[in-house]
C-alpha positions as a printed NumPy array, in Angstrom:
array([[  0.   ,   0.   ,   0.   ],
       [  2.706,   2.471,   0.904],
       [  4.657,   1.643,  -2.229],
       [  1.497,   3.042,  -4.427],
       [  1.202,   5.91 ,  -2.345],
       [  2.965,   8.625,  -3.945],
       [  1.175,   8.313,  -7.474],
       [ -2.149,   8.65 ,  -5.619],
       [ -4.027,  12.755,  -6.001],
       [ -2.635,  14.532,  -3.378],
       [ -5.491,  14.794,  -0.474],
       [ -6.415,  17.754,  -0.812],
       [ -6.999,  17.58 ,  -4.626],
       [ -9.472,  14.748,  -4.006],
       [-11.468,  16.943,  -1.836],
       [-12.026,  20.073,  -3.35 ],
       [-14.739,  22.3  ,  -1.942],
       [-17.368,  23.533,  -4.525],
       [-17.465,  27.239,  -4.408],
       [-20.94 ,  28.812,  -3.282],
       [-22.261,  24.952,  -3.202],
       [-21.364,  24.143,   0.874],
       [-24.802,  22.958,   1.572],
       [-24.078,  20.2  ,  -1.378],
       [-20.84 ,  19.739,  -0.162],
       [-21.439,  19.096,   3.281],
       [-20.341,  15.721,   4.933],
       [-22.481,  14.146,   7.866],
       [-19.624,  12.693,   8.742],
       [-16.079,  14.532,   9.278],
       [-14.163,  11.996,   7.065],
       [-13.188,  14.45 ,   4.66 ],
       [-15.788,  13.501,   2.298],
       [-14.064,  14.195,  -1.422],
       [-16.348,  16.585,  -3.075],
       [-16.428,  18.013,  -7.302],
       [-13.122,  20.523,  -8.583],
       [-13.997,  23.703,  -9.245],
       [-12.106,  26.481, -10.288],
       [-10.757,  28.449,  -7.078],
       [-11.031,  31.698,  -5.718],
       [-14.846,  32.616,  -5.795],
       [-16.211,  31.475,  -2.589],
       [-17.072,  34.623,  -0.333],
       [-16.378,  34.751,   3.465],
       [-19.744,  33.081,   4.793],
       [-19.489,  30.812,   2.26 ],
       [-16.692,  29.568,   3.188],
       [-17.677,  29.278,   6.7  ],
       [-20.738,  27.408,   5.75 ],
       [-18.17 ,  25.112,   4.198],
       [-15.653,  24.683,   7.443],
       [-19.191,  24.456,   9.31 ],
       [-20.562,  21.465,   6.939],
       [-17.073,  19.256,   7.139],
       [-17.033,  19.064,  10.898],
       [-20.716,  18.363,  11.873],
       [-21.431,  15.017,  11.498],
       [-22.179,  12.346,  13.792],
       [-20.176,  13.061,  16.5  ],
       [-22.948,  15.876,  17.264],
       [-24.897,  13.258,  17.855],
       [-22.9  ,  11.314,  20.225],
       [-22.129,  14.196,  22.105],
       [-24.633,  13.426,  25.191],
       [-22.945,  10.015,  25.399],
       [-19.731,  11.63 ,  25.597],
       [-21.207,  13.646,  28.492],
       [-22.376,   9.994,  29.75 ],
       [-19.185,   8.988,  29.999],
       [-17.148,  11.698,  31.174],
       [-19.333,  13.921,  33.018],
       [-19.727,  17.463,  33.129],
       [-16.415,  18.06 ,  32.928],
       [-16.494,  16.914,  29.222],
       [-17.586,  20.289,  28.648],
       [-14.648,  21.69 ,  29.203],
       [-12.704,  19.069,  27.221],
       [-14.915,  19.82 ,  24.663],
       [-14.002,  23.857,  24.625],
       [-10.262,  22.797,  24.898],
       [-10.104,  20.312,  22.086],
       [-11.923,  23.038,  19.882],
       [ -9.488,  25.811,  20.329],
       [ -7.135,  23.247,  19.709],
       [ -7.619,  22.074,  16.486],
       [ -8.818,  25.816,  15.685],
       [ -5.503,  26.746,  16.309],
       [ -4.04 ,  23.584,  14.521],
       [ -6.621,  24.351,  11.505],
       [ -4.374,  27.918,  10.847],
       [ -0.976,  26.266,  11.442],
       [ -1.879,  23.773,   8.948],
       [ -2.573,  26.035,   6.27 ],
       [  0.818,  27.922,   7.528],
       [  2.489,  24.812,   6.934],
       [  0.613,  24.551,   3.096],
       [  1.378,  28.355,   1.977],
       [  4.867,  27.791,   3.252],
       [  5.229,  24.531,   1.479],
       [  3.717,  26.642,  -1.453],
       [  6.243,  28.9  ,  -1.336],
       [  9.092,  26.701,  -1.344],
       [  7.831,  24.29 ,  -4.538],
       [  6.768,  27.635,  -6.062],
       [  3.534,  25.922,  -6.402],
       [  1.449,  28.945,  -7.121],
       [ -2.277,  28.839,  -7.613],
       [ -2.327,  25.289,  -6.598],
       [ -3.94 ,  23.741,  -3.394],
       [ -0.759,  21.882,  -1.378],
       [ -2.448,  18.688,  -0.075],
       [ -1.478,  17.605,   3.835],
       [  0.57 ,  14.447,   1.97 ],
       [  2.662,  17.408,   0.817],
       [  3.091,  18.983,   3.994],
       [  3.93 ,  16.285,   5.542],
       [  6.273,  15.352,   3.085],
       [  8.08 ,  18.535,   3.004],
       [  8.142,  18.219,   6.916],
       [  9.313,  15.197,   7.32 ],
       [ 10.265,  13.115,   4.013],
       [  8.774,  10.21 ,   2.196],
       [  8.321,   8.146,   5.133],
       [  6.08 ,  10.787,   6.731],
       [  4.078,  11.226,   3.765],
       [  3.416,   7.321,   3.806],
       [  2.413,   7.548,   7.717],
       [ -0.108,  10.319,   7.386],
       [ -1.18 ,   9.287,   4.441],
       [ -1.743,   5.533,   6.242],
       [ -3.08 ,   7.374,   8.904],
       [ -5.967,   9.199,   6.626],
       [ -6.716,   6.013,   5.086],
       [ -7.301,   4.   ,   7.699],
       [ -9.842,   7.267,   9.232],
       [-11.951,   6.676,   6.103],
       [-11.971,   3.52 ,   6.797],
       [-13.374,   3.474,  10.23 ],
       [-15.833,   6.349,   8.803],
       [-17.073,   3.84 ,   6.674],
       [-17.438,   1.129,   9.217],
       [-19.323,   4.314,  11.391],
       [-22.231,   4.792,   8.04 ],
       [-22.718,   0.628,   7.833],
       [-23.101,   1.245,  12.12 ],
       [-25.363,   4.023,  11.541],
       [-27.495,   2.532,   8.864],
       [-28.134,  -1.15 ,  10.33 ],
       [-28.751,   0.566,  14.233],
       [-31.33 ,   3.237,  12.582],
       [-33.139,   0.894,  10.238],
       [-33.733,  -0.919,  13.557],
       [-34.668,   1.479,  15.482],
       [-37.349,   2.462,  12.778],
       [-38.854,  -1.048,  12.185],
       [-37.711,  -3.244,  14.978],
       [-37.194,  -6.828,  15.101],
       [-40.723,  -7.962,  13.381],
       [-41.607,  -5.645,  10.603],
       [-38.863,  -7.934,   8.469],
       [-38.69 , -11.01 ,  10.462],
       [-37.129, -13.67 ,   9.533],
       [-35.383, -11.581,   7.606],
       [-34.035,  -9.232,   9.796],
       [-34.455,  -9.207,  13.329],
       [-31.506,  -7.621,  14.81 ],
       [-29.042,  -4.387,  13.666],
       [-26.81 ,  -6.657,  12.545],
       [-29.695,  -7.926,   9.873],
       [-30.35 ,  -5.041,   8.417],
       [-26.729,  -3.804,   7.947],
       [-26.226,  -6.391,   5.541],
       [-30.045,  -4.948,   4.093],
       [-28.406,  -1.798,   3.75 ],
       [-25.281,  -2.678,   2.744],
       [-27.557,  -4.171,  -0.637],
       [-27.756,  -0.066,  -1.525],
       [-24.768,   1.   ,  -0.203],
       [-22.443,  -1.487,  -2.02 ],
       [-23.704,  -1.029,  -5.797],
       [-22.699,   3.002,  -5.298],
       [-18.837,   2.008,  -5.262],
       [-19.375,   1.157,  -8.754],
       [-20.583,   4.306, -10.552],
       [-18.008,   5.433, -12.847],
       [-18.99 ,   9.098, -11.566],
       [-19.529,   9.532,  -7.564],
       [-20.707,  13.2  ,  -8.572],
       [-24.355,  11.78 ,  -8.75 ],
       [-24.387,  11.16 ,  -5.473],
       [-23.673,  15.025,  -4.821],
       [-27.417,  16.303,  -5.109],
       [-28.386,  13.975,  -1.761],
       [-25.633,  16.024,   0.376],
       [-28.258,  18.197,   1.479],
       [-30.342,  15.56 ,   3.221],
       [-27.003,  16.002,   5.97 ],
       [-27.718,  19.784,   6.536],
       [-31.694,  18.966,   6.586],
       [-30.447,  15.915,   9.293],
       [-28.612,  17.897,  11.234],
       [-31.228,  20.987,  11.494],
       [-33.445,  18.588,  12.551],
       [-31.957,  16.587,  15.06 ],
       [-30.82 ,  20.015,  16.746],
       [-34.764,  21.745,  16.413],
       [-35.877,  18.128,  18.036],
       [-33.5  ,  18.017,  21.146],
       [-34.2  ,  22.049,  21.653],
       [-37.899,  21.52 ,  20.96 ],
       [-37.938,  18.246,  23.601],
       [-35.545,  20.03 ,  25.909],
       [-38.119,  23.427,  25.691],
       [-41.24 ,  21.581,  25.722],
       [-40.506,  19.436,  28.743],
       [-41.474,  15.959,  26.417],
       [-39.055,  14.038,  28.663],
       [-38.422,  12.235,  32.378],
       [-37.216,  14.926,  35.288],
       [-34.527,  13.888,  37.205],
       [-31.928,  12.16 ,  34.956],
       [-28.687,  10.975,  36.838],
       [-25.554,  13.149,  35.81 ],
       [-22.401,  13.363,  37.582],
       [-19.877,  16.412,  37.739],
       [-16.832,  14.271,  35.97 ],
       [-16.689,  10.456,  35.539],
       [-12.291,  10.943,  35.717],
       [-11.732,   6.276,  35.166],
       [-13.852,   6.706,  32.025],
       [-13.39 ,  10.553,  31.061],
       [-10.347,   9.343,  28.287],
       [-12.747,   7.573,  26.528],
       [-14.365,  10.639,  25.076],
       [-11.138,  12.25 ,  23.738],
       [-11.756,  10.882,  20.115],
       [-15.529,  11.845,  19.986],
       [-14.467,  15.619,  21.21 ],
       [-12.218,  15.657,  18.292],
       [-14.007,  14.18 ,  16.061],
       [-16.983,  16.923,  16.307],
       [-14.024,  19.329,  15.02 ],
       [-12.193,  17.324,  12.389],
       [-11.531,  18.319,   8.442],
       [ -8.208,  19.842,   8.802],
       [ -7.241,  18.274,   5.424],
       [ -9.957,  19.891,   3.529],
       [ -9.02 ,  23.557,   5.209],
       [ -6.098,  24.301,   2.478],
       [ -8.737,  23.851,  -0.255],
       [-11.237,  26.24 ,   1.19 ],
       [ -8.806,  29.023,   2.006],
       [ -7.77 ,  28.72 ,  -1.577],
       [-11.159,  28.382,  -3.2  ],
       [-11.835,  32.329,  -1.044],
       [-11.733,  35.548,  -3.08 ],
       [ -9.908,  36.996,  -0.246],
       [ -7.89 ,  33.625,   1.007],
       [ -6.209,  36.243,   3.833],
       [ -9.405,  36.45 ,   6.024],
       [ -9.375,  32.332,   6.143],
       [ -7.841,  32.481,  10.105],
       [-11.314,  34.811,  10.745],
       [-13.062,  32.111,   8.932],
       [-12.106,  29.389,  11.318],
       [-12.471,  31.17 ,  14.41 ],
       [-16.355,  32.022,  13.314],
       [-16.953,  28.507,  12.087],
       [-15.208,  26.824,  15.073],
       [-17.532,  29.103,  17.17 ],
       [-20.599,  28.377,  15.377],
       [-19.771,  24.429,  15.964],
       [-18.712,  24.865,  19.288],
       [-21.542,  26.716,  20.703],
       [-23.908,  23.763,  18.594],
       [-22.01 ,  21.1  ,  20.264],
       [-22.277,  22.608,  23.673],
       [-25.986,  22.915,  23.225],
       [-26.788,  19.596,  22.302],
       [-24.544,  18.167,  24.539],
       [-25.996,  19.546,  27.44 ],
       [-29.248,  19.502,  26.491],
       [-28.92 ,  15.578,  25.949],
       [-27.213,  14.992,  29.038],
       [-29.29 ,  17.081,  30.952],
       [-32.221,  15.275,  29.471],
       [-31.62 ,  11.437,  29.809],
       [-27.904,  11.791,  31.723],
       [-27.079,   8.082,  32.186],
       [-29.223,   6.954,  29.876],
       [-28.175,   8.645,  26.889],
       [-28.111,   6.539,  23.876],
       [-25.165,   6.61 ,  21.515],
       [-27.098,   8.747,  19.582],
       [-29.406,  11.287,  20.584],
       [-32.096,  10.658,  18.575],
       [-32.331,   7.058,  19.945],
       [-33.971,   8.565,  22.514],
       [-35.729,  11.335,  21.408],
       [-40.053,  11.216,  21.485],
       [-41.185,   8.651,  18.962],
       [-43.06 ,  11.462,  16.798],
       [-39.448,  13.578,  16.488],
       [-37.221,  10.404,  16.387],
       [-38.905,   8.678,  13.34 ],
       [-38.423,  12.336,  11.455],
       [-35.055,  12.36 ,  12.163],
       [-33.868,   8.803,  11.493],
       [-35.836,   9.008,   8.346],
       [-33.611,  11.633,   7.381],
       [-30.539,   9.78 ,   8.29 ],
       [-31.613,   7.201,   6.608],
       [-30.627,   8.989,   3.292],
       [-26.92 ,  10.132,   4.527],
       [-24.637,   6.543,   5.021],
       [-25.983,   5.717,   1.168],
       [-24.903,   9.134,  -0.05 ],
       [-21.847,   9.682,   1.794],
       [-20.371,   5.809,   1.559],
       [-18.674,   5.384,  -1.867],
       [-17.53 ,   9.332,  -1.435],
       [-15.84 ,   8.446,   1.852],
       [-14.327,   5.426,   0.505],
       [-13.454,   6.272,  -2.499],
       [ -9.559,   7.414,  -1.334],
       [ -9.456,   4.194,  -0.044],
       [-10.791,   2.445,  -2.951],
       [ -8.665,   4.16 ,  -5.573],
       [ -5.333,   3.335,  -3.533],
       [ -6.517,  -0.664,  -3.721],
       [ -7.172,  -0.492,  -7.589],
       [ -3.851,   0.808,  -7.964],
       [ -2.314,  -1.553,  -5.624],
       [ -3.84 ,  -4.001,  -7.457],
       [ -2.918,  -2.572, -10.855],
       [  1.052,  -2.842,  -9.778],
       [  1.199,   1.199,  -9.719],
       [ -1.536,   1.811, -12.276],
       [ -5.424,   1.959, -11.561],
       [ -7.02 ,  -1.244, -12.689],
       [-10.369,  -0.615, -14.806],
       [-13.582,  -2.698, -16.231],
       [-14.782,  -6.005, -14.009],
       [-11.128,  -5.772, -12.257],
       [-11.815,  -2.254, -10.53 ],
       [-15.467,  -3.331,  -9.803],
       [-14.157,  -6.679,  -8.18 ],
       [-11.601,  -4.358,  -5.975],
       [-14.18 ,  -1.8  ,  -4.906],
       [-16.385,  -4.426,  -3.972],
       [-14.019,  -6.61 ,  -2.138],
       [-12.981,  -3.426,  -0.084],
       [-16.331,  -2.488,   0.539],
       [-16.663,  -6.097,   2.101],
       [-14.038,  -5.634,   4.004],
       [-15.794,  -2.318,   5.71 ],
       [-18.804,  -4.496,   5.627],
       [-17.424,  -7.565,   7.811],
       [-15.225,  -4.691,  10.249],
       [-18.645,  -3.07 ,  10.912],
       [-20.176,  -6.488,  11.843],
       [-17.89 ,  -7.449,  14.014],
       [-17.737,  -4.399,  16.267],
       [-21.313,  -2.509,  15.972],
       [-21.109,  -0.097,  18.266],
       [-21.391,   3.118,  17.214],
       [-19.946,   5.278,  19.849],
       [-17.213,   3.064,  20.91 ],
       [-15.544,   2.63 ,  17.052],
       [-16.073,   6.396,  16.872],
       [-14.086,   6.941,  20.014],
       [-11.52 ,   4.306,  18.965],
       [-11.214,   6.539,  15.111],
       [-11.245,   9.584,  16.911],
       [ -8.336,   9.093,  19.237],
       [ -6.154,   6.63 ,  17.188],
       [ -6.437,   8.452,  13.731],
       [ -8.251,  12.036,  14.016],
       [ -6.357,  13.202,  16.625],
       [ -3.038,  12.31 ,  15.146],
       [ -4.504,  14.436,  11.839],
       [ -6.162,  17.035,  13.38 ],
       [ -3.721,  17.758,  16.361],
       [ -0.807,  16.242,  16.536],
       [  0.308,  16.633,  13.026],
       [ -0.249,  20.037,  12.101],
       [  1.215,  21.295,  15.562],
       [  4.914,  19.214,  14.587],
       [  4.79 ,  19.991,  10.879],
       [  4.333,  23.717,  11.857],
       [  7.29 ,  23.772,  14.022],
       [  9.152,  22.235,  11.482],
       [  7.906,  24.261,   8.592],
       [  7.634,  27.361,   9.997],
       [ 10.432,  27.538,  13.239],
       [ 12.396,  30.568,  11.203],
       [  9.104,  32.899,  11.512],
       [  7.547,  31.726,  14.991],
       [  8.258,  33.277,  18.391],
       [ 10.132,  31.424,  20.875],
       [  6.261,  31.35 ,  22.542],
       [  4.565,  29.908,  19.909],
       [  7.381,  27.165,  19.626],
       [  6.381,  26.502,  23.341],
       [  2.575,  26.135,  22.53 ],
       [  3.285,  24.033,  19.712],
       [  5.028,  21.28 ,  21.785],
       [  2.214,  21.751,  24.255],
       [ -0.278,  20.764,  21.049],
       [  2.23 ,  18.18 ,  19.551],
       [  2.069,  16.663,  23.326],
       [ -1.844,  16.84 ,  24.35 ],
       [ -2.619,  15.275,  21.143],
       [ -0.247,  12.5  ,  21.891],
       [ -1.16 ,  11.864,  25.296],
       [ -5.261,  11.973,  24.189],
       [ -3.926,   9.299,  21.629],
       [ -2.127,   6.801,  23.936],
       [ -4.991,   7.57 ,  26.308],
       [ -8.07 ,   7.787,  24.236],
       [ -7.473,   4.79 ,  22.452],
       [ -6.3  ,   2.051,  25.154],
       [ -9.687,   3.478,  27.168],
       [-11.374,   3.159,  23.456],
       [ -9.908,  -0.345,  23.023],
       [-10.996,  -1.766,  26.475],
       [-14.625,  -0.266,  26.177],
       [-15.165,  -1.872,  22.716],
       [-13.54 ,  -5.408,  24.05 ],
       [-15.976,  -5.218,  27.646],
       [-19.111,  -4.318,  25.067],
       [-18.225,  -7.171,  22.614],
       [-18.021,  -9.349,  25.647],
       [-21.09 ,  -8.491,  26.691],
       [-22.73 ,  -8.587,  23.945],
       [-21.623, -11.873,  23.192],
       [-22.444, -12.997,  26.815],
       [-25.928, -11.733,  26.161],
       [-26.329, -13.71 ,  23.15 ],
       [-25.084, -17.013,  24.541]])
């Protein structure tokens, strides 16, 4: 895989954000979703913010009062901290690109974060991040089959198919029926028009938990506890993930008329998503504390709950062959010996990968858990870690012996969320596939 790497589109290439078309070009889920080329340099400032707003929210929005579940109150707080982080990390990565732009003379092209990392740290660090992305779509991917088989269920149950399908499990394999066949179009762009079913999602599932929280439609007196510190690590990769798309960020500060004003871009997206996070996390928590489901509308009223899942519904079979297609075009090159294999060839490869996702997502079907394994083994790494090294690298000659400092600080939290977030990620998903297993015996 690393061997085909190099003759791959840079990242950032295969993810360029449609000018004036966010709401089409939003992802549900912050994988980095690849969207059309356009020409660059006509999106206007809130534009572009409904763009960086778009990439992040996604389904870690919804997990958000199960975060809170598991960490307490106090998750808050992680959750403010991890989003001026990658904030921060957002502008030093696109630092890092107009620097790298500047040295390869590349002008009027978007540098990709394979390039960055490249520059920062040679061939072998473009092969690790660009492992690193690769592997992120692929847990995304695992996240939509999740998504799909544990809505479908909660929609029709365990009779309206029986014998069929009885159980989540069941009906990912129903949905993975549709979701499969779109890995084979020979142009993913036709998937672009359903995009805006993740804005409609997303509107709704925040107007439900406001209108529930507002109306008083649930049970007084929910358990919550002011931090939960033996499971509070856990959470680390669903705080990022609400806040991930840093490899997307070079593209939209170059598709601006005024790329300069990109840093006030982030700071008014990241506080758009920040301030939406915070109220549906505490809204959720505050609603059903302990028993907060891994996603919120799981426990929303039946009347608001069937809206929004219906709505969801549309999103994993939109957004699957987009996020995998990365993934898929580095295996039909693989397979190709360096060149991209076409006809019943590339169709066999697609579909074997998308298998692959397929049997992954079987075997570990909880939502939350793989989300909080992705989050702190792979969008961490991108979204923190990363970006705070390659800018000290990149850029040491024109930073302040202060910002040098803060780096390392960045370069150090996200490594220590890492280590942290995924062993507690790891455990979690090993003592619920016990018990699930246990329970099934």
């Amino acid at each position: 895989m690393q061997r085909t790497m190099h003759h791959l589109p840079t990242y950032s290439q295969r993810q360029r954000v449609v000018p004036g078309a966010s709401a089409a070009a939003s992802s549900d889920f912050p994988a980095d979703v690849p969207a059309a080329s356009s020409s660059l340099g006509t999106s206007t400032f809130p534009q572009a913010v409904l763009n960086v707003i778009n990439v992040m929210c996604g389904v870690g929005l919804l997990s958000l009062p199960f975060a809170l579940k598991s960490s307490g109150w106090v998750g808050i707080l992680l959750l403010w901290l991890m989003g001026f982080v990658a904030n921060y990390t957002g502008k030093a990565l696109v630092e890092c690109a107009n620097e790298v732009s500047r040295r390869r003379q590349l002008v009027g092209q978007v540098v990709g974060y394979e390039e960055i990392a490249e520059e920062a740290f040679g061939k072998v660090g473009r092969a690790i991040v660009s492992a690193i992305i690769y592997v992120e779509l692929f847990g995304t991917c695992c996240l939509l089959f999740i998504l799909e088989g544990d809505n479908m269920f909660s929609l029709m149950g365990a009779k309206a198919l029986a014998p069929i399908a009885t159980n989540a499990s069941h009906y990912m394999l129903l949905a993975a029926a549709v979701m499969i066949p779109t890995v084979w179009l020979p142009n993913l762009s036709s998937l672009s028009f359903l995009g805006v079913f993740g804005v409609a999602a997303t509107c709704a599932v925040v107007a439900s938990v406001a209108f529930t929280l507002c109306s008083g439609s649930f049970v007084a007196g929910a358990v919550t506890d002011p931090a939960l510190w033996a499971t509070l690590p856990l959470v680390f990769g669903i705080m990022t993930f609400c806040y991930s798309g840093h490899g997307v960020f070079p593209a939209i500060q170059a598709s601006m008329k005024t790329p300069e004003d990109f840093p006030q871009v982030l700071n008014v997206a990241y506080l758009a998503v920040t301030l939406l996070c915070t109220f549906v996390g505490m809204a959720g928590y505050h609603m059903y504390g302990s028993a907060a489901a891994d996603v919120v509308i799981f426990n929303l009223p039946t009347a608001l709950a069937t809206v929004c899942s219906c709505l969801l519904l549309i999103n994993p079979i939109a957004k699957f062959a987009l996020t995998m297609e990365p993934v898929a075009n580095a295996a039909t090159i693989a397979a190709g010996g360096g060149k991209p294999v076409s006809g019943l060839p590339r169709l066999a490869v697609r579909t074997a990968v998308s298998i692959a996702i397929l049997m992954a997502a079987r075997s570990m079907p909880f939502l939350a858990y793989v989300m909080a394994l992705v989050g702190s083994f792979m969008t961490i790494s991108v979204s923190v870690t990363f970006p705070a090294l390659c800018h000290l690298i990149l850029c040491s000659k024109t930073s302040s012996s202060g910002k040098k400092a803060w780096n390392w600080f960045v370069a150090g939290l996200g490594l220590t969320c890492t280590l942290a977030g995924t062993a507690a990620s790891m455990k979690s998903l090993a003592a619920k596939a016990a018990s699930s297993a246990a329970g099934l015996a």
